[in-house]
PDB file of C-alpha atoms and ligand atoms in Angstrom:
ATOM      1  CA  UNK A   5     -12.531 -65.313  43.309  1.00 95.00           C
ATOM      2  CA  UNK A   6     -11.664 -68.893  42.372  1.00 95.00           C
ATOM      3  CA  UNK A   7     -12.535 -70.096  45.879  1.00 97.00           C
ATOM      4  CA  UNK A   8     -15.882 -68.327  45.632  1.00 97.00           C
ATOM      5  CA  UNK A   9     -16.646 -69.936  42.287  1.00 97.00           C
ATOM      6  CA  UNK A  10     -16.554 -66.883  40.037  1.00 97.00           C
ATOM      7  CA  UNK A  11     -16.447 -67.796  36.355  1.00 96.00           C
ATOM      8  CA  UNK A  12     -15.907 -66.303  32.918  1.00 96.00           C
ATOM      9  CA  UNK A  13     -19.260 -64.519  33.168  1.00 97.00           C
ATOM     10  CA  UNK A  14     -18.196 -62.404  36.160  1.00 98.00           C
ATOM     11  CA  UNK A  15     -16.842 -58.843  36.160  1.00 98.00           C
ATOM     12  CA  UNK A  16     -14.658 -56.842  38.517  1.00 98.00           C
ATOM     13  CA  UNK A  17     -15.705 -53.445  39.894  1.00 98.00           C
ATOM     14  CA  UNK A  18     -12.686 -51.424  41.032  1.00 98.00           C
ATOM     15  CA  UNK A  19     -13.956 -49.039  43.723  1.00 98.00           C
ATOM     16  CA  UNK A  20     -11.001 -47.097  45.116  1.00 98.00           C
ATOM     17  CA  UNK A  21      -7.866 -45.142  44.282  1.00 97.00           C
ATOM     18  CA  UNK A  22      -5.197 -45.920  41.711  1.00 94.00           C
ATOM     19  CA  UNK A  23      -3.771 -48.808  43.714  1.00 93.00           C
ATOM     20  CA  UNK A  24      -7.146 -50.578  43.826  1.00 97.00           C
ATOM     21  CA  UNK A  25      -7.780 -49.723  40.167  1.00 97.00           C
ATOM     22  CA  UNK A  26      -4.419 -51.123  39.059  1.00 96.00           C
ATOM     23  CA  UNK A  27      -4.688 -54.294  41.131  1.00 96.00           C
ATOM     24  CA  UNK A  28      -8.348 -54.939  40.264  1.00 97.00           C
ATOM     25  CA  UNK A  29      -7.629 -54.219  36.596  1.00 97.00           C
ATOM     26  CA  UNK A  30      -4.705 -56.649  36.610  1.00 96.00           C
ATOM     27  CA  UNK A  31      -6.849 -59.328  38.278  1.00 97.00           C
ATOM     28  CA  UNK A  32      -9.563 -58.760  35.658  1.00 98.00           C
ATOM     29  CA  UNK A  33      -6.958 -58.908  32.862  1.00 97.00           C
ATOM     30  CA  UNK A  34      -5.702 -62.314  33.985  1.00 96.00           C
ATOM     31  CA  UNK A  35      -8.657 -64.026  35.694  1.00 97.00           C
ATOM     32  CA  UNK A  36      -9.966 -66.686  33.293  1.00 97.00           C
ATOM     33  CA  UNK A  37      -7.705 -65.019  30.660  1.00 95.00           C
ATOM     34  CA  UNK A  38      -9.604 -61.767  31.040  1.00 97.00           C
ATOM     35  CA  UNK A  39     -12.990 -60.591  32.284  1.00 98.00           C
ATOM     36  CA  UNK A  40     -14.440 -57.045  32.130  1.00 98.00           C
ATOM     37  CA  UNK A  41     -13.447 -54.398  34.672  1.00 98.00           C
ATOM     38  CA  UNK A  42     -15.482 -51.320  35.567  1.00 98.00           C
ATOM     39  CA  UNK A  43     -13.420 -48.526  37.118  1.00 98.00           C
ATOM     40  CA  UNK A  44     -15.080 -46.431  39.850  1.00 98.00           C
ATOM     41  CA  UNK A  45     -12.205 -44.124  40.921  1.00 98.00           C
ATOM     42  CA  UNK A  46     -12.401 -42.486  44.369  1.00 97.00           C
ATOM     43  CA  UNK A  47      -9.203 -40.366  44.385  1.00 97.00           C
ATOM     44  CA  UNK A  48      -8.359 -37.420  42.152  1.00 96.00           C
ATOM     45  CA  UNK A  49      -5.316 -39.274  40.746  1.00 96.00           C
ATOM     46  CA  UNK A  50      -7.531 -42.190  39.773  1.00 97.00           C
ATOM     47  CA  UNK A  51     -10.329 -39.990  38.342  1.00 97.00           C
ATOM     48  CA  UNK A  52      -8.100 -37.954  36.029  1.00 97.00           C
ATOM     49  CA  UNK A  53      -5.444 -40.533  35.246  1.00 96.00           C
ATOM     50  CA  UNK A  54      -5.210 -44.072  36.608  1.00 95.00           C
ATOM     51  CA  UNK A  55      -8.745 -45.188  35.677  1.00 97.00           C
ATOM     52  CA  UNK A  56      -8.418 -43.951  32.073  1.00 96.00           C
ATOM     53  CA  UNK A  57      -6.517 -45.778  29.359  1.00 93.00           C
ATOM     54  CA  UNK A  58      -6.419 -49.429  30.353  1.00 94.00           C
ATOM     55  CA  UNK A  59      -2.897 -49.685  31.797  1.00 93.00           C
ATOM     56  CA  UNK A  60      -2.885 -51.980  34.810  1.00 95.00           C
ATOM     57  CA  UNK A  61       0.218 -52.909  36.773  1.00 92.00           C
ATOM     58  CA  UNK A  62       1.459 -53.676  40.252  1.00 89.00           C
ATOM     59  CA  UNK A  63       4.589 -52.382  42.008  1.00 81.00           C
ATOM     60  CA  UNK A  64       7.383 -54.739  43.077  1.00 81.00           C
ATOM     61  CA  UNK A  65      10.522 -54.191  45.194  1.00 80.00           C
ATOM     62  CA  UNK A  66      12.494 -54.140  41.914  1.00 77.00           C
ATOM     63  CA  UNK A  67      10.546 -51.167  40.572  1.00 70.00           C
ATOM     64  CA  UNK A  68       7.159 -49.737  39.715  1.00 72.00           C
ATOM     65  CA  UNK A  69       4.716 -51.208  37.206  1.00 79.00           C
ATOM     66  CA  UNK A  70       7.016 -54.057  36.123  1.00 85.00           C
ATOM     67  CA  UNK A  71       4.207 -56.648  36.121  1.00 92.00           C
ATOM     68  CA  UNK A  72       0.986 -55.758  34.369  1.00 94.00           C
ATOM     69  CA  UNK A  73      -1.202 -55.721  31.306  1.00 95.00           C
ATOM     70  CA  UNK A  74      -3.188 -53.475  28.957  1.00 94.00           C
ATOM     71  CA  UNK A  75      -6.840 -54.042  29.863  1.00 96.00           C
ATOM     72  CA  UNK A  76      -9.190 -51.193  28.895  1.00 95.00           C
ATOM     73  CA  UNK A  77     -12.170 -50.818  31.268  1.00 96.00           C
ATOM     74  CA  UNK A  78     -15.677 -51.648  30.073  1.00 97.00           C
ATOM     75  CA  UNK A  79     -16.750 -48.389  31.725  1.00 97.00           C
ATOM     76  CA  UNK A  80     -15.378 -45.641  33.976  1.00 97.00           C
ATOM     77  CA  UNK A  81     -17.806 -44.002  36.396  1.00 97.00           C
ATOM     78  CA  UNK A  82     -16.586 -40.774  38.034  1.00 96.00           C
ATOM     79  CA  UNK A  83     -18.504 -39.198  40.915  1.00 94.00           C
ATOM     80  CA  UNK A  84     -16.598 -36.115  42.157  1.00 92.00           C
ATOM     81  CA  UNK A  85     -18.669 -36.103  45.393  1.00 92.00           C
ATOM     82  CA  UNK A  86     -16.447 -38.998  46.516  1.00 94.00           C
ATOM     83  CA  UNK A  87     -13.588 -36.508  46.860  1.00 93.00           C
ATOM     84  CA  UNK A  88     -15.291 -34.918  49.894  1.00 91.00           C
ATOM     85  CA  UNK A  89     -13.418 -37.283  52.235  1.00 93.00           C
ATOM     86  CA  UNK A  90     -10.075 -37.328  50.392  1.00 94.00           C
ATOM     87  CA  UNK A  91      -7.201 -35.869  52.480  1.00 94.00           C
ATOM     88  CA  UNK A  92      -5.691 -32.601  51.201  1.00 94.00           C
ATOM     89  CA  UNK A  93      -2.293 -34.222  50.568  1.00 95.00           C
ATOM     90  CA  UNK A  94      -3.964 -36.746  48.223  1.00 96.00           C
ATOM     91  CA  UNK A  95      -5.863 -33.928  46.455  1.00 95.00           C
ATOM     92  CA  UNK A  96      -2.582 -32.113  45.800  1.00 95.00           C
ATOM     93  CA  UNK A  97      -1.094 -35.311  44.387  1.00 96.00           C
ATOM     94  CA  UNK A  98      -3.981 -35.457  41.905  1.00 96.00           C
ATOM     95  CA  UNK A  99      -3.317 -31.875  40.823  1.00 97.00           C
ATOM     96  CA  UNK A 100       0.179 -33.018  39.741  1.00 98.00           C
ATOM     97  CA  UNK A 101      -1.330 -35.251  37.020  1.00 97.00           C
ATOM     98  CA  UNK A 102      -3.716 -32.412  36.044  1.00 98.00           C
ATOM     99  CA  UNK A 103      -0.726 -30.063  35.659  1.00 98.00           C
ATOM    100  CA  UNK A 104       0.909 -32.733  33.490  1.00 98.00           C
ATOM    101  CA  UNK A 105      -2.081 -32.771  31.121  1.00 98.00           C
ATOM    102  CA  UNK A 106      -1.830 -28.998  30.700  1.00 98.00           C
ATOM    103  CA  UNK A 107       1.911 -29.109  30.051  1.00 98.00           C
ATOM    104  CA  UNK A 108       1.744 -31.825  27.419  1.00 98.00           C
ATOM    105  CA  UNK A 109      -1.394 -30.766  25.552  1.00 97.00           C
ATOM    106  CA  UNK A 110      -3.066 -27.456  26.414  1.00 98.00           C
ATOM    107  CA  UNK A 111      -1.435 -24.197  27.470  1.00 97.00           C
ATOM    108  CA  UNK A 112      -4.725 -22.375  28.207  1.00 98.00           C
ATOM    109  CA  UNK A 113      -5.760 -25.273  30.422  1.00 97.00           C
ATOM    110  CA  UNK A 114      -2.537 -25.055  32.444  1.00 97.00           C
ATOM    111  CA  UNK A 115      -3.214 -21.351  33.099  1.00 96.00           C
ATOM    112  CA  UNK A 116      -6.754 -22.251  34.188  1.00 95.00           C
ATOM    113  CA  UNK A 117      -5.431 -24.962  36.498  1.00 95.00           C
ATOM    114  CA  UNK A 118      -3.011 -22.590  38.229  1.00 92.00           C
ATOM    115  CA  UNK A 119      -5.781 -20.007  38.794  1.00 92.00           C
ATOM    116  CA  UNK A 120      -8.438 -22.489  39.959  1.00 91.00           C
ATOM    117  CA  UNK A 121      -6.310 -24.658  42.219  1.00 92.00           C
ATOM    118  CA  UNK A 122      -6.602 -22.560  45.419  1.00 87.00           C
ATOM    119  CA  UNK A 123     -10.417 -22.672  45.207  1.00 86.00           C
ATOM    120  CA  UNK A 124     -10.452 -26.377  44.356  1.00 88.00           C
ATOM    121  CA  UNK A 125      -8.208 -27.250  47.297  1.00 89.00           C
ATOM    122  CA  UNK A 126     -10.111 -25.136  49.809  1.00 84.00           C
ATOM    123  CA  UNK A 127     -13.535 -26.654  48.983  1.00 72.00           C
ATOM    124  CA  UNK A 128     -14.532 -29.128  51.673  1.00 58.00           C
ATOM    125  CA  UNK A 129     -17.512 -31.075  52.899  1.00 48.00           C
ATOM    126  CA  UNK A 130     -19.477 -32.872  50.253  1.00 47.00           C
ATOM    127  CA  UNK A 131     -19.966 -30.480  47.366  1.00 57.00           C
ATOM    128  CA  UNK A 132     -17.426 -30.754  44.574  1.00 67.00           C
ATOM    129  CA  UNK A 133     -17.129 -27.288  43.008  1.00 80.00           C
ATOM    130  CA  UNK A 134     -17.809 -26.519  39.342  1.00 85.00           C
ATOM    131  CA  UNK A 135     -14.108 -25.717  39.028  1.00 88.00           C
ATOM    132  CA  UNK A 136     -13.196 -29.199  40.246  1.00 91.00           C
ATOM    133  CA  UNK A 137     -15.619 -30.751  37.784  1.00 91.00           C
ATOM    134  CA  UNK A 138     -14.223 -28.650  34.922  1.00 92.00           C
ATOM    135  CA  UNK A 139     -10.681 -29.798  35.713  1.00 95.00           C
ATOM    136  CA  UNK A 140     -11.669 -33.474  35.873  1.00 96.00           C
ATOM    137  CA  UNK A 141     -13.582 -33.276  32.579  1.00 96.00           C
ATOM    138  CA  UNK A 142     -10.770 -31.539  30.654  1.00 97.00           C
ATOM    139  CA  UNK A 143      -8.095 -33.872  32.043  1.00 97.00           C
ATOM    140  CA  UNK A 144     -10.105 -36.975  31.147  1.00 97.00           C
ATOM    141  CA  UNK A 145     -10.607 -35.544  27.637  1.00 97.00           C
ATOM    142  CA  UNK A 146      -6.874 -34.958  27.164  1.00 97.00           C
ATOM    143  CA  UNK A 147      -5.841 -38.389  28.444  1.00 96.00           C
ATOM    144  CA  UNK A 148      -8.621 -40.240  26.568  1.00 95.00           C
ATOM    145  CA  UNK A 149      -7.742 -38.426  23.335  1.00 96.00           C
ATOM    146  CA  UNK A 150      -4.050 -39.391  23.557  1.00 96.00           C
ATOM    147  CA  UNK A 151      -4.779 -42.987  24.574  1.00 95.00           C
ATOM    148  CA  UNK A 152      -7.373 -43.490  21.825  1.00 94.00           C
ATOM    149  CA  UNK A 153      -4.738 -42.507  19.258  1.00 92.00           C
ATOM    150  CA  UNK A 154      -2.066 -44.851  20.708  1.00 89.00           C
ATOM    151  CA  UNK A 155      -3.563 -47.507  22.946  1.00 86.00           C
ATOM    152  CA  UNK A 156      -0.441 -49.657  23.408  1.00 86.00           C
ATOM    153  CA  UNK A 157       2.140 -46.899  23.829  1.00 86.00           C
ATOM    154  CA  UNK A 158       3.962 -47.233  20.526  1.00 86.00           C
ATOM    155  CA  UNK A 159       4.413 -43.475  20.256  1.00 91.00           C
ATOM    156  CA  UNK A 160       2.210 -40.525  21.230  1.00 93.00           C
ATOM    157  CA  UNK A 161       1.127 -42.109  24.516  1.00 94.00           C
ATOM    158  CA  UNK A 162       4.727 -41.795  25.716  1.00 95.00           C
ATOM    159  CA  UNK A 163       4.064 -38.053  26.168  1.00 96.00           C
ATOM    160  CA  UNK A 164       1.957 -39.016  29.208  1.00 97.00           C
ATOM    161  CA  UNK A 165       5.204 -40.177  30.831  1.00 96.00           C
ATOM    162  CA  UNK A 166       6.361 -36.563  31.203  1.00 98.00           C
ATOM    163  CA  UNK A 167       7.767 -36.205  34.737  1.00 98.00           C
ATOM    164  CA  UNK A 168       7.528 -39.947  35.321  1.00 96.00           C
ATOM    165  CA  UNK A 169      11.030 -41.085  34.293  1.00 95.00           C
ATOM    166  CA  UNK A 170      12.610 -39.128  37.128  1.00 96.00           C
ATOM    167  CA  UNK A 171       9.352 -39.262  39.145  1.00 96.00           C
ATOM    168  CA  UNK A 172       9.168 -43.069  39.302  1.00 92.00           C
ATOM    169  CA  UNK A 173      12.832 -43.219  40.369  1.00 93.00           C
ATOM    170  CA  UNK A 174      12.240 -40.613  43.088  1.00 95.00           C
ATOM    171  CA  UNK A 175       9.165 -42.538  44.255  1.00 92.00           C
ATOM    172  CA  UNK A 176      11.195 -45.770  44.495  1.00 89.00           C
ATOM    173  CA  UNK A 177      14.223 -44.178  46.199  1.00 93.00           C
ATOM    174  CA  UNK A 178      11.889 -42.525  48.745  1.00 94.00           C
ATOM    175  CA  UNK A 179      10.781 -46.040  49.686  1.00 90.00           C
ATOM    176  CA  UNK A 180       7.283 -44.983  48.513  1.00 88.00           C
ATOM    177  CA  UNK A 181       7.149 -42.420  51.363  1.00 94.00           C
ATOM    178  CA  UNK A 182       6.447 -39.747  48.738  1.00 96.00           C
ATOM    179  CA  UNK A 183       3.032 -40.033  47.068  1.00 96.00           C
ATOM    180  CA  UNK A 184       3.041 -40.843  43.347  1.00 93.00           C
ATOM    181  CA  UNK A 185       1.780 -37.328  42.526  1.00 96.00           C
ATOM    182  CA  UNK A 186       4.411 -35.689  44.750  1.00 97.00           C
ATOM    183  CA  UNK A 187       7.223 -37.675  43.115  1.00 97.00           C
ATOM    184  CA  UNK A 188       5.837 -36.847  39.668  1.00 98.00           C
ATOM    185  CA  UNK A 189       5.701 -33.151  40.625  1.00 98.00           C
ATOM    186  CA  UNK A 190       9.418 -33.253  41.453  1.00 98.00           C
ATOM    187  CA  UNK A 191       9.972 -35.250  38.247  1.00 98.00           C
ATOM    188  CA  UNK A 192       8.171 -32.674  36.087  1.00 98.00           C
ATOM    189  CA  UNK A 193      10.070 -29.771  37.646  1.00 98.00           C
ATOM    190  CA  UNK A 194      13.419 -31.523  37.052  1.00 98.00           C
ATOM    191  CA  UNK A 195      12.556 -32.820  33.577  1.00 98.00           C
ATOM    192  CA  UNK A 196      11.367 -29.298  32.653  1.00 98.00           C
ATOM    193  CA  UNK A 197      14.762 -27.906  33.711  1.00 97.00           C
ATOM    194  CA  UNK A 198      16.480 -30.739  31.833  1.00 97.00           C
ATOM    195  CA  UNK A 199      14.521 -29.907  28.659  1.00 97.00           C
ATOM    196  CA  UNK A 200      15.645 -26.276  28.843  1.00 97.00           C
ATOM    197  CA  UNK A 201      19.239 -27.133  29.682  1.00 96.00           C
ATOM    198  CA  UNK A 202      19.678 -29.390  26.654  1.00 95.00           C
ATOM    199  CA  UNK A 203      18.021 -26.809  24.400  1.00 96.00           C
ATOM    200  CA  UNK A 204      14.817 -28.751  23.707  1.00 96.00           C
ATOM    201  CA  UNK A 205      12.361 -26.495  25.558  1.00 97.00           C
ATOM    202  CA  UNK A 206      11.653 -22.821  25.044  1.00 97.00           C
ATOM    203  CA  UNK A 207      13.142 -20.739  27.840  1.00 97.00           C
ATOM    204  CA  UNK A 208      10.612 -20.055  30.601  1.00 97.00           C
ATOM    205  CA  UNK A 209       8.931 -23.469  30.252  1.00 98.00           C
ATOM    206  CA  UNK A 210      10.465 -24.846  33.450  1.00 98.00           C
ATOM    207  CA  UNK A 211       9.510 -21.752  35.442  1.00 98.00           C
ATOM    208  CA  UNK A 212       5.872 -22.039  34.305  1.00 98.00           C
ATOM    209  CA  UNK A 213       5.761 -25.719  35.306  1.00 98.00           C
ATOM    210  CA  UNK A 214       7.321 -24.987  38.690  1.00 97.00           C
ATOM    211  CA  UNK A 215       4.883 -22.107  39.267  1.00 97.00           C
ATOM    212  CA  UNK A 216       1.845 -24.279  38.533  1.00 97.00           C
ATOM    213  CA  UNK A 217       3.090 -27.013  40.884  1.00 97.00           C
ATOM    214  CA  UNK A 218       3.796 -24.494  43.636  1.00 96.00           C
ATOM    215  CA  UNK A 219       0.280 -23.045  43.317  1.00 94.00           C
ATOM    216  CA  UNK A 220      -0.913 -26.501  44.412  1.00 95.00           C
ATOM    217  CA  UNK A 221       1.633 -26.682  47.233  1.00 95.00           C
ATOM    218  CA  UNK A 222       3.542 -29.493  45.512  1.00 97.00           C
ATOM    219  CA  UNK A 223       7.312 -30.029  45.913  1.00 96.00           C
ATOM    220  CA  UNK A 224       9.500 -28.960  42.969  1.00 97.00           C
ATOM    221  CA  UNK A 225      12.896 -30.150  44.222  1.00 95.00           C
ATOM    222  CA  UNK A 226      14.423 -33.305  45.646  1.00 94.00           C
ATOM    223  CA  UNK A 227      14.090 -33.533  49.430  1.00 90.00           C
ATOM    224  CA  UNK A 228      17.395 -32.712  51.194  1.00 88.00           C
ATOM    225  CA  UNK A 229      19.826 -35.608  51.492  1.00 87.00           C
ATOM    226  CA  UNK A 230      18.365 -37.545  48.574  1.00 90.00           C
ATOM    227  CA  UNK A 231      20.928 -39.870  46.941  1.00 90.00           C
ATOM    228  CA  UNK A 232      21.265 -38.677  43.336  1.00 90.00           C
ATOM    229  CA  UNK A 233      23.216 -41.721  42.140  1.00 90.00           C
ATOM    230  CA  UNK A 234      20.469 -43.933  43.556  1.00 93.00           C
ATOM    231  CA  UNK A 235      17.996 -42.057  41.356  1.00 93.00           C
ATOM    232  CA  UNK A 236      20.081 -42.686  38.233  1.00 90.00           C
ATOM    233  CA  UNK A 237      20.429 -46.329  39.282  1.00 89.00           C
ATOM    234  CA  UNK A 238      16.660 -46.595  39.804  1.00 88.00           C
ATOM    235  CA  UNK A 239      16.016 -45.258  36.312  1.00 86.00           C
ATOM    236  CA  UNK A 240      18.085 -48.159  34.939  1.00 76.00           C
ATOM    237  CA  UNK A 241      15.611 -50.635  36.385  1.00 69.00           C
ATOM    238  CA  UNK A 242      12.704 -48.637  34.942  1.00 62.00           C
ATOM    239  CA  UNK A 243      11.592 -49.907  31.556  1.00 54.00           C
ATOM    240  CA  UNK A 244      12.536 -46.606  29.917  1.00 50.00           C
ATOM    241  CA  UNK A 245      16.195 -46.919  30.933  1.00 48.00           C
ATOM    242  CA  UNK A 246      18.936 -47.747  28.409  1.00 53.00           C
ATOM    243  CA  UNK A 247      22.639 -48.005  29.282  1.00 64.00           C
ATOM    244  CA  UNK A 248      24.427 -44.626  29.564  1.00 74.00           C
ATOM    245  CA  UNK A 249      21.454 -42.769  28.121  1.00 84.00           C
ATOM    246  CA  UNK A 250      17.845 -42.427  29.139  1.00 89.00           C
ATOM    247  CA  UNK A 251      14.866 -41.562  26.980  1.00 92.00           C
ATOM    248  CA  UNK A 252      12.597 -38.796  28.285  1.00 95.00           C
ATOM    249  CA  UNK A 253       9.257 -37.341  27.220  1.00 97.00           C
ATOM    250  CA  UNK A 254      10.109 -33.622  27.251  1.00 97.00           C
ATOM    251  CA  UNK A 255       8.182 -30.430  26.446  1.00 98.00           C
ATOM    252  CA  UNK A 256       9.075 -28.107  23.568  1.00 98.00           C
ATOM    253  CA  UNK A 257       6.970 -25.469  25.321  1.00 98.00           C
ATOM    254  CA  UNK A 258       3.799 -25.529  27.423  1.00 98.00           C
ATOM    255  CA  UNK A 259       1.171 -27.442  25.411  1.00 97.00           C
ATOM    256  CA  UNK A 260       3.537 -29.152  22.951  1.00 97.00           C
ATOM    257  CA  UNK A 261       5.870 -32.107  23.402  1.00 97.00           C
ATOM    258  CA  UNK A 262       9.177 -32.831  21.687  1.00 96.00           C
ATOM    259  CA  UNK A 263      10.106 -35.842  19.590  1.00 91.00           C
ATOM    260  CA  UNK A 264       7.344 -36.006  16.967  1.00 90.00           C
ATOM    261  CA  UNK A 265       9.933 -37.585  14.634  1.00 90.00           C
ATOM    262  CA  UNK A 266      11.724 -39.743  17.236  1.00 88.00           C
ATOM    263  CA  UNK A 267       8.832 -41.584  18.859  1.00 92.00           C
ATOM    264  CA  UNK A 268       7.949 -38.783  21.275  1.00 95.00           C
ATOM    265  CA  UNK A 269      11.042 -39.264  23.419  1.00 93.00           C
ATOM    266  CA  UNK A 270      14.436 -37.570  23.540  1.00 94.00           C
ATOM    267  CA  UNK A 271      17.644 -39.357  24.515  1.00 92.00           C
ATOM    268  CA  UNK A 272      19.656 -37.721  27.319  1.00 92.00           C
ATOM    269  CA  UNK A 273      23.144 -38.674  28.568  1.00 90.00           C
ATOM    270  CA  UNK A 274      23.857 -39.415  32.222  1.00 88.00           C
ATOM    271  CA  UNK A 275      26.194 -36.412  32.520  1.00 90.00           C
ATOM    272  CA  UNK A 276      23.476 -33.927  31.568  1.00 92.00           C
ATOM    273  CA  UNK A 277      21.116 -35.713  33.911  1.00 92.00           C
ATOM    274  CA  UNK A 278      23.609 -35.486  36.801  1.00 93.00           C
ATOM    275  CA  UNK A 279      23.932 -31.734  36.249  1.00 93.00           C
ATOM    276  CA  UNK A 280      20.195 -31.227  36.585  1.00 93.00           C
ATOM    277  CA  UNK A 281      19.885 -33.534  39.602  1.00 92.00           C
ATOM    278  CA  UNK A 282      22.669 -31.557  41.284  1.00 88.00           C
TER     279      UNK A 282
HETATM  280  N1  NAD B   6      -2.677 -47.323  35.541  1.00 81.54           N
HETATM  281  C1  NAD B   6      -2.388 -46.055  35.326  1.00 81.54           C
HETATM  282  O1  NAD B   6      -2.462 -45.576  34.214  1.00 81.54           O
HETATM  283  C2  NAD B   6      -1.960 -45.209  36.478  1.00 81.54           C
HETATM  284  C3  NAD B   6      -1.906 -43.817  36.321  1.00 81.54           C
HETATM  285  C4  NAD B   6      -1.558 -43.041  37.437  1.00 81.54           C
HETATM  286  C5  NAD B   6      -1.268 -43.653  38.641  1.00 81.54           C
HETATM  287  N2  NAD B   6      -1.313 -44.996  38.741  1.00 81.54           N
HETATM  288  C6  NAD B   6      -1.008 -45.681  40.014  1.00 81.54           C
HETATM  289  O2  NAD B   6      -1.988 -45.290  40.965  1.00 81.54           O
HETATM  290  C7  NAD B   6      -1.377 -45.297  42.244  1.00 81.54           C
HETATM  291  C8  NAD B   6      -1.720 -44.022  42.957  1.00 81.54           C
HETATM  292  O3  NAD B   6      -3.130 -43.862  43.025  1.00 81.54           O
HETATM  293  P1  NAD B   6      -3.795 -42.953  44.142  1.00 81.54           P
HETATM  294  O4  NAD B   6      -3.090 -41.662  44.188  1.00 81.54           O
HETATM  295  O5  NAD B   6      -5.248 -42.986  43.872  1.00 81.54           O
HETATM  296  O6  NAD B   6      -3.397 -43.680  45.507  1.00 81.54           O
HETATM  297  P2  NAD B   6      -4.138 -44.781  46.412  1.00 81.54           P
HETATM  298  O7  NAD B   6      -4.929 -45.712  45.609  1.00 81.54           O
HETATM  299  O8  NAD B   6      -3.071 -45.313  47.281  1.00 81.54           O
HETATM  300  O9  NAD B   6      -5.143 -43.892  47.303  1.00 81.54           O
HETATM  301  C9  NAD B   6      -4.609 -42.917  48.172  1.00 81.54           C
HETATM  302  C10 NAD B   6      -5.186 -43.049  49.585  1.00 81.54           C
HETATM  303  O10 NAD B   6      -6.491 -42.500  49.606  1.00 81.54           O
HETATM  304  C11 NAD B   6      -7.411 -43.406  50.221  1.00 81.54           C
HETATM  305  N3  NAD B   6      -8.720 -43.101  49.581  1.00 81.54           N
HETATM  306  C12 NAD B   6      -9.148 -43.491  48.367  1.00 81.54           C
HETATM  307  N4  NAD B   6     -10.321 -42.902  48.087  1.00 81.54           N
HETATM  308  C13 NAD B   6     -10.650 -42.125  49.141  1.00 81.54           C
HETATM  309  C14 NAD B   6     -11.751 -41.254  49.424  1.00 81.54           C
HETATM  310  N5  NAD B   6     -12.718 -41.018  48.533  1.00 81.54           N
HETATM  311  N6  NAD B   6     -11.767 -40.636  50.634  1.00 81.54           N
HETATM  312  C15 NAD B   6     -10.758 -40.836  51.537  1.00 81.54           C
HETATM  313  N7  NAD B   6      -9.686 -41.623  51.302  1.00 81.54           N
HETATM  314  C16 NAD B   6      -9.643 -42.245  50.113  1.00 81.54           C
HETATM  315  C17 NAD B   6      -6.820 -44.747  49.950  1.00 81.54           C
HETATM  316  O11 NAD B   6      -7.263 -45.687  50.879  1.00 81.54           O
HETATM  317  C18 NAD B   6      -5.314 -44.474  50.095  1.00 81.54           C
HETATM  318  O12 NAD B   6      -4.926 -44.484  51.437  1.00 81.54           O
HETATM  319  C19 NAD B   6       0.107 -45.484  42.040  1.00 81.54           C
HETATM  320  O13 NAD B   6       0.459 -46.809  42.355  1.00 81.54           O
HETATM  321  C20 NAD B   6       0.300 -45.231  40.570  1.00 81.54           C
HETATM  322  O14 NAD B   6       1.381 -45.950  40.023  1.00 81.54           O
HETATM  323  C21 NAD B   6      -1.653 -45.789  37.702  1.00 81.54           C
HETATM  324 ZN1   ZN B   7       1.277 -40.758  37.132  1.00 81.54          ZN
END
């Protein structure tokens, strides 16, 4: 951009998935100390999650999202027709973030997601179904509502990290061979079990989460042979990690998150974590 003579009066249009959106957003946040970015997401993950809320970051070998900035977009333009060419595996990964929105904020929505997913995933060739549109709209509403109440992640916004503390570690340990949404699916299943095991979540919560993920054909367990100690180690390098204990965003039940009085996270010891990973 510098070589081409762009100045303070330019803007960046991020046309692509979450990787493009994050990188373009970070460039816009830092170019000339910040120019506007318009997000035009082309994957389901980016439409329902990455393009909303102004977090921009890039991944490094040391961990995910360690370099970045808050830079809310000037506009987000979502055209579901763009999903016509998205591979099925990428669609499933987007459903993981949609499931997350149901778990953290809206029980009826999660039930709707589980019942609509087969239809949404079987639709091909150009026409995004009404069901797909309904899911995108509700997910954007949920994320935008949470972000507007806590733009810089001082509290409530941490609930959006459900599934991501373990999920990010799984994504890193897989050498990024698992998609973000797949790793987060595994993370939500495990963090759901963790929440029940330590007595935070109502019994049955983990089973409902696992069921919703399985309806979308998403994994709900670590792949065989995964190094569990490497996952705990990876969580250390994640910004949420503290020595000997890790803070998690955990559900009380479907539609409600724990920790309203403790900053929307719950502290969990390594021993309890090891039990769930095993
Ligand atoms: N900033 C945030 O708040 C936030 C939230 C969620 C995820 N993320 C980040 O987003 C990234 C994941 O985003 P993603 O799932 O969109 O992955 P991605 O950007 O890698 O896109 C997935 C693949 O789909 C291809 N693609 C994109 N649009 C297509 C289309 N319409 N048709 C066919 N192929 C298409 C891409 O080229 C790529 O190969 C992760 O790095 C994650 O950390 C950021
Ligand atoms: Zn995510």
